[in-house]
mmCIF file of C-alpha atoms in Angstrom:
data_model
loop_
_atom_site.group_PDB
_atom_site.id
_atom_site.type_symbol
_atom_site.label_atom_id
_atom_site.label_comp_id
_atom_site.label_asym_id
_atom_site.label_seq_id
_atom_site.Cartn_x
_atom_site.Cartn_y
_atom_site.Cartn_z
ATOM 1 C CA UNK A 1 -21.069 32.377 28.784
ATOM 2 C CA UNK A 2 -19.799 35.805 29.192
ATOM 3 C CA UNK A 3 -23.427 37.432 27.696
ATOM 4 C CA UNK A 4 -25.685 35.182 29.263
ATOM 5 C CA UNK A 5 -28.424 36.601 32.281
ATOM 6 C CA UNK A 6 -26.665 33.638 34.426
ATOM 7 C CA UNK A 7 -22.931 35.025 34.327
ATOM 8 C CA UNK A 8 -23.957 38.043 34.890
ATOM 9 C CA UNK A 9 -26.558 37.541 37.833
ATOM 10 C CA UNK A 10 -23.168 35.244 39.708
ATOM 11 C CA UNK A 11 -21.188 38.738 38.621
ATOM 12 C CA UNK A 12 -23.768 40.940 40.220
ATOM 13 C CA UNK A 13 -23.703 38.556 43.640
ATOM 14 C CA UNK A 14 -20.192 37.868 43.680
ATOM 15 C CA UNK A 15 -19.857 42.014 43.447
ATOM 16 C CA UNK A 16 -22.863 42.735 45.960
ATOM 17 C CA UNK A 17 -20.632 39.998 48.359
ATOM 18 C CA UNK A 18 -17.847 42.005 48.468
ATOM 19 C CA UNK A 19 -18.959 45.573 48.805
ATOM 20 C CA UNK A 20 -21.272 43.748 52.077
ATOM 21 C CA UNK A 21 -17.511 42.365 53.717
ATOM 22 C CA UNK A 22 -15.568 45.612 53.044
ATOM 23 C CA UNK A 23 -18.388 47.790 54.908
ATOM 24 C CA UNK A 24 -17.664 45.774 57.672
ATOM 25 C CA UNK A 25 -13.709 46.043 57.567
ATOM 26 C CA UNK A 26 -11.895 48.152 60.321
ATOM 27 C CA UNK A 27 -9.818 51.404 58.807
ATOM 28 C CA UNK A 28 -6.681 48.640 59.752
ATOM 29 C CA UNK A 29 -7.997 46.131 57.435
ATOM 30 C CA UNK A 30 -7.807 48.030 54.913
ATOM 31 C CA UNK A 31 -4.550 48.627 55.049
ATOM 32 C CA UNK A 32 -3.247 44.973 55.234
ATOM 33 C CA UNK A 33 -1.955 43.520 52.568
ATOM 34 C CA UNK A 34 -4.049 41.130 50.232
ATOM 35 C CA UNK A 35 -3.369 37.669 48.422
ATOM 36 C CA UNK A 36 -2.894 40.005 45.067
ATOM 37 C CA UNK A 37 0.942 40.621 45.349
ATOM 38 C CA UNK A 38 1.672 44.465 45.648
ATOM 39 C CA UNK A 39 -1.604 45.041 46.257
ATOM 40 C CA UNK A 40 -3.073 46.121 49.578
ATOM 41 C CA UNK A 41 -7.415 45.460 50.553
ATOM 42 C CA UNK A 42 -7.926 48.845 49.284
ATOM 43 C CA UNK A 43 -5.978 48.660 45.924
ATOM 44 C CA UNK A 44 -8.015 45.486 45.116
ATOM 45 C CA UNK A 45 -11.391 47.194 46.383
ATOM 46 C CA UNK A 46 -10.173 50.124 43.950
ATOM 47 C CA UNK A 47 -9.416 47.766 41.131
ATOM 48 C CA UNK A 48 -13.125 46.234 41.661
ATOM 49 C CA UNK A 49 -14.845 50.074 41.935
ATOM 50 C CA UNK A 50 -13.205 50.618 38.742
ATOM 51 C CA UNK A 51 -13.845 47.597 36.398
ATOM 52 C CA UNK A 52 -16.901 48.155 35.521
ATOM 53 C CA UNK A 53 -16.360 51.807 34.621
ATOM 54 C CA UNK A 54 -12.662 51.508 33.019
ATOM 55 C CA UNK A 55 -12.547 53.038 29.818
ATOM 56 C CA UNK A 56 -9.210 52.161 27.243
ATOM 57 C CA UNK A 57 -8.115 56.214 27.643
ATOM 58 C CA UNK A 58 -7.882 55.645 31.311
ATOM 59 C CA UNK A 59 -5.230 53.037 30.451
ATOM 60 C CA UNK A 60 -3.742 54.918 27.779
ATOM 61 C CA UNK A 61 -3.529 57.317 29.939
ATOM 62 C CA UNK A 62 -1.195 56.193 32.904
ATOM 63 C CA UNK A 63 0.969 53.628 30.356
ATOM 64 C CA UNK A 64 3.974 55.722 29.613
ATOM 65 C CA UNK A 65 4.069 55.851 33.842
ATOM 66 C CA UNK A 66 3.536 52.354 34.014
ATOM 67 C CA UNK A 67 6.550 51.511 30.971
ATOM 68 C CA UNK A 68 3.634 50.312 29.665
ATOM 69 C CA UNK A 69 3.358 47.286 30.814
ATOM 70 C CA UNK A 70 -0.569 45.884 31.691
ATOM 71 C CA UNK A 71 0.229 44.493 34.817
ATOM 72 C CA UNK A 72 1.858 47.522 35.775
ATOM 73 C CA UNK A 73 -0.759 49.476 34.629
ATOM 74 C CA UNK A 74 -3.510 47.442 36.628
ATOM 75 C CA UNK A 75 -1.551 48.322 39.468
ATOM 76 C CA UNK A 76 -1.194 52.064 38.782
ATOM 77 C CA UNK A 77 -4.983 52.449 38.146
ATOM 78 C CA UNK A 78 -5.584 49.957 41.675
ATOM 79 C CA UNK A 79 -3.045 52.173 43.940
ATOM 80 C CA UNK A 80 -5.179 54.914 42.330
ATOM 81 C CA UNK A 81 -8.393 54.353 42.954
ATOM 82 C CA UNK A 82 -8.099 52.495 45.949
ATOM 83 C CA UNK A 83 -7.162 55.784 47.714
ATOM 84 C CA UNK A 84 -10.428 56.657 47.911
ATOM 85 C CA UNK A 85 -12.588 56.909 50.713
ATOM 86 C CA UNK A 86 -13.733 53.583 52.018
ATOM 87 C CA UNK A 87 -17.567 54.402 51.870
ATOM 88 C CA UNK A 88 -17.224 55.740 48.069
ATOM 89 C CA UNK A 89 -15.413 52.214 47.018
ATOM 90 C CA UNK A 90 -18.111 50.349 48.374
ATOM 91 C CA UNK A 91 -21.096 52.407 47.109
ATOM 92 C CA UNK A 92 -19.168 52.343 43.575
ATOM 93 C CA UNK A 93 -18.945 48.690 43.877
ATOM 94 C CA UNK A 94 -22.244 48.139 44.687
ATOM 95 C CA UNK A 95 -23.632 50.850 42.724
ATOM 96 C CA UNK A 96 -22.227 49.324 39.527
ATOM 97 C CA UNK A 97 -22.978 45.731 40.346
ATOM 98 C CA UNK A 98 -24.973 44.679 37.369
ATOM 99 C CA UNK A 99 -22.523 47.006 34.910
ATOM 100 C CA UNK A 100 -21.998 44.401 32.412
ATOM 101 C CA UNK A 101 -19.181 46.618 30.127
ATOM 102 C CA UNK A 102 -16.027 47.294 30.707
ATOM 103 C CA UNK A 103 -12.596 48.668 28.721
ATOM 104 C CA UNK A 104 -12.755 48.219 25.026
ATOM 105 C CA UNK A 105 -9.605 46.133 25.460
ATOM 106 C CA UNK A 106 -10.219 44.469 28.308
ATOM 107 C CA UNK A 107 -13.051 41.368 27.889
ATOM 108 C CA UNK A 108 -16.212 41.007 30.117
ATOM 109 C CA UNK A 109 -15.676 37.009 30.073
ATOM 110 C CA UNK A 110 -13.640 37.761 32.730
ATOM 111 C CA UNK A 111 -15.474 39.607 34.743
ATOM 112 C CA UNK A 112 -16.856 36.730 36.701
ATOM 113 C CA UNK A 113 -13.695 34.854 37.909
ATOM 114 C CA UNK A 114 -11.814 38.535 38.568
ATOM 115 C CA UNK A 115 -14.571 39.310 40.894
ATOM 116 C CA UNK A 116 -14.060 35.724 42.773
ATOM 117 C CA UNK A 117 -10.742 35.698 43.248
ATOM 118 C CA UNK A 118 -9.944 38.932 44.253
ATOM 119 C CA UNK A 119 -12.682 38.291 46.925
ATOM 120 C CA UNK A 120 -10.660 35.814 48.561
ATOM 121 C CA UNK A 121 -7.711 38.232 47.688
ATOM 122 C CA UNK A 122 -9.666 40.438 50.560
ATOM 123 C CA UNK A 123 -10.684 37.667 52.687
ATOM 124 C CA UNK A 124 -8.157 35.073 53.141
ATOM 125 C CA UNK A 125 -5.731 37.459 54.910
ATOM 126 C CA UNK A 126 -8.225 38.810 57.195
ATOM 127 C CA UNK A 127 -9.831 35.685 58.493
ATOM 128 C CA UNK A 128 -13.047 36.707 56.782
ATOM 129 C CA UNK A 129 -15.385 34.430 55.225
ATOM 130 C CA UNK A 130 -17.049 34.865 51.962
ATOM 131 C CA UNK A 131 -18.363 31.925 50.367
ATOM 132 C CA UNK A 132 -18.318 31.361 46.600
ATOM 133 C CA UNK A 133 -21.648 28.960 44.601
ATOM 134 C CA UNK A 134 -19.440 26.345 43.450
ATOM 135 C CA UNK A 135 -21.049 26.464 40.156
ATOM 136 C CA UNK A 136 -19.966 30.464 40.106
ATOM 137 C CA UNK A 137 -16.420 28.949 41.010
ATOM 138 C CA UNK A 138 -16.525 26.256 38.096
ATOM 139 C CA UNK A 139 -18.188 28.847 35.382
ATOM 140 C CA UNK A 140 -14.754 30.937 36.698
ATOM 141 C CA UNK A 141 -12.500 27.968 36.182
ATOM 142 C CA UNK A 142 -13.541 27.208 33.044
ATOM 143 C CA UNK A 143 -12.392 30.427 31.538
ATOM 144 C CA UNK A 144 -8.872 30.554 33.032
ATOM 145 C CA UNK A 145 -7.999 27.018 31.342
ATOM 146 C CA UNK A 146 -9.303 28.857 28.555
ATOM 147 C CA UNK A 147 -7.505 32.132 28.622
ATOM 148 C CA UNK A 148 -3.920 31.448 28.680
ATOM 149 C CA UNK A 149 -2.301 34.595 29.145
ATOM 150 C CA UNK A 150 -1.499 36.229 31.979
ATOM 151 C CA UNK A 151 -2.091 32.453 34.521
ATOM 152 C CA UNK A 152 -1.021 30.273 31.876
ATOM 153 C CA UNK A 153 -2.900 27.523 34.116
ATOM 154 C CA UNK A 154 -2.871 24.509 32.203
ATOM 155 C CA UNK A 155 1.275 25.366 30.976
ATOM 156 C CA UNK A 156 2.111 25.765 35.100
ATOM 157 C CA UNK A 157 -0.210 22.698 35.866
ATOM 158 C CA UNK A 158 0.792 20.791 33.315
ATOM 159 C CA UNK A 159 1.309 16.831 34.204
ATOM 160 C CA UNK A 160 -1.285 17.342 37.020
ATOM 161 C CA UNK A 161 -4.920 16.088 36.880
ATOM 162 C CA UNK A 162 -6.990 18.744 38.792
ATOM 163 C CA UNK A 163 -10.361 17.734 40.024
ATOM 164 C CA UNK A 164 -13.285 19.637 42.077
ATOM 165 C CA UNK A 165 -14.887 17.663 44.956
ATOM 166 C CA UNK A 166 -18.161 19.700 44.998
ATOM 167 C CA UNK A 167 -19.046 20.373 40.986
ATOM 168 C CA UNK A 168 -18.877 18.771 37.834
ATOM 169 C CA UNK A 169 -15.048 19.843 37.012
ATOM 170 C CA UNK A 170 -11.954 18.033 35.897
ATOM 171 C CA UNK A 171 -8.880 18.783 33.863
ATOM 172 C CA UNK A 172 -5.821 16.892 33.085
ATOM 173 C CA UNK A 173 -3.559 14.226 33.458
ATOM 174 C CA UNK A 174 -1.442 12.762 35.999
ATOM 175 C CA UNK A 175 -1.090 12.752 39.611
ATOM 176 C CA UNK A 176 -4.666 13.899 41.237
ATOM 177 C CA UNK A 177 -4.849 17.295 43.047
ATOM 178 C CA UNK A 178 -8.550 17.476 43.882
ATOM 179 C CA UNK A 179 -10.753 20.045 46.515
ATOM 180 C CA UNK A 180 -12.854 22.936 46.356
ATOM 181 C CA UNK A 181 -13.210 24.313 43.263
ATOM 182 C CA UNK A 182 -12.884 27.582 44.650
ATOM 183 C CA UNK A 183 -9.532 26.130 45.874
ATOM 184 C CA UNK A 184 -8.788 24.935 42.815
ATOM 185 C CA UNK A 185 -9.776 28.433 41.288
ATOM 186 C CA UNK A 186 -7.241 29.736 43.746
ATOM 187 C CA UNK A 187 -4.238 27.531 42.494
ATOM 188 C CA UNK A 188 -5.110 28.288 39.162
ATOM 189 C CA UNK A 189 -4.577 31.581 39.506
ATOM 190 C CA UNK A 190 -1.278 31.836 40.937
ATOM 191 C CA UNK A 191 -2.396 31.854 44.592
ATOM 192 C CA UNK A 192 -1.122 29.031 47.309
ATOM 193 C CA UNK A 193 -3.472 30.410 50.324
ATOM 194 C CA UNK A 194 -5.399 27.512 49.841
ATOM 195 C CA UNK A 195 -3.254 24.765 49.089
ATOM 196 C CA UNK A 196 -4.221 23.187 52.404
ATOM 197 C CA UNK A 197 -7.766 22.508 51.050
ATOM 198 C CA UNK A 198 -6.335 20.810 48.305
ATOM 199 C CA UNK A 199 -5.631 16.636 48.532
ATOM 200 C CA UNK A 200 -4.528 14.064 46.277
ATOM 201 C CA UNK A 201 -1.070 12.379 44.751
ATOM 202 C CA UNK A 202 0.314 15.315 42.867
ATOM 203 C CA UNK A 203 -0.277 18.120 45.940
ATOM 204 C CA UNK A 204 3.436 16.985 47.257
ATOM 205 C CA UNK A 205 4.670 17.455 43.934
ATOM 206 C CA UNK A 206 2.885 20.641 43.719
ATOM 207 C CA UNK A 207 3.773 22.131 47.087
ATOM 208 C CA UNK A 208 8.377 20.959 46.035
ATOM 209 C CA UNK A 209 7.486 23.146 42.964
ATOM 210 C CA UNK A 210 6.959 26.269 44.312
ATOM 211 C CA UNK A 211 9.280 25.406 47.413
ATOM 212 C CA UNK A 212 11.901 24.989 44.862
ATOM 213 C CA UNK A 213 11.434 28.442 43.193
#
């Protein structure tokens, strides 16, 4: 999936989407704080200007700062970049749009669903809108059951049948959570923003797990 002209086209769009809603974000917005914990709109717009261009020395680089640990580092190199100008994060994120490479150690199959859901990272908070293909959002699913490591979807989820209402998804077993599969994307992901989109027997057992955390 991850070398095919299709992934990367939804990459490309899903980019070009986002670098068309932060040009239209007020110097305040900018400052607010996203879905991505930590992580403000302009630390995720810095993490997306530098994906494409990442090399593995500009992680080696910051790791003994960031005790060397990758989320830590993601966050150094997003708190980085994101203090940028506003204008030179979008043109980089537009200007790198179909950039299909990334850090040696990092892995260009998840490209796609990093793009998607730190979108909504940006949107959600703001009251923005920016819709996701719900094929794109499927593709994206499809590779975080797959991953494991860092979600760990289908260890959280398990005992849960997920199921999207508006493309050809489905995982699991058990109670029925089933919506958008950009919701589900969402959920899958760590993020409750959506949970509200979400219906079925196993969203009241979902919603006492994480009150009970």
């Amino acid at each position: 999936m991850g070398d095919s002209d299709a992934y990367w086209s939804a990459v490309r769009a899903t980019r070009l989407r986002i670098a068309d809603l932060l040009e239209e974000l007020t110097p305040a917005e900018w400052e607010q704080e996203s879905l991505c914990r930590g992580w403000r709109v302009r630390d995720v717009a810095g993490h997306l200007a530098l994906v494409p261009t990442i090399t593995t020395w500009d992680m080696v680089a910051v790791a003994p700062r960031a005790r060397f640990s990758p989320d830590r580092i993601n966050t150094v190199l997003a708190r980085r970049h994101g203090s940028r100008e506003p204008a030179d994060l979008v043109a980089a994120i537009r200007g790198h749009a179909d950039t299909r490479r990334t850090a040696k150690v990092l892995d260009t199959r998840n490209a796609l669903f990093d793009a998607i859901v730190h979108s909504q990272d940006i949107a959600l908070p703001l009251a923005r809108q920016l819709p996701v293909p719900a094929e794109h959002s499927r593709q994206a699913l499809r590779r975080v059951w797959a991953m494991g490591w860092p979600f760990h979807a289908a260890r959280r989820l398990a005992g849960l049948a997920l199921r999207a209402t508006d493309t050809d998804w489905a995982v699991g077993e058990g109670p029925e959570i089933a919506g958008p599969a950009l919701a589900l994307l969402l959920l899958s992901t760590g993020r409750t923003a959506c949970l509200d989109a979400l219906r079925g027997d196993g969203i009241d057992r979902l919603k006492s797990s994480h009150t009970n955390r």
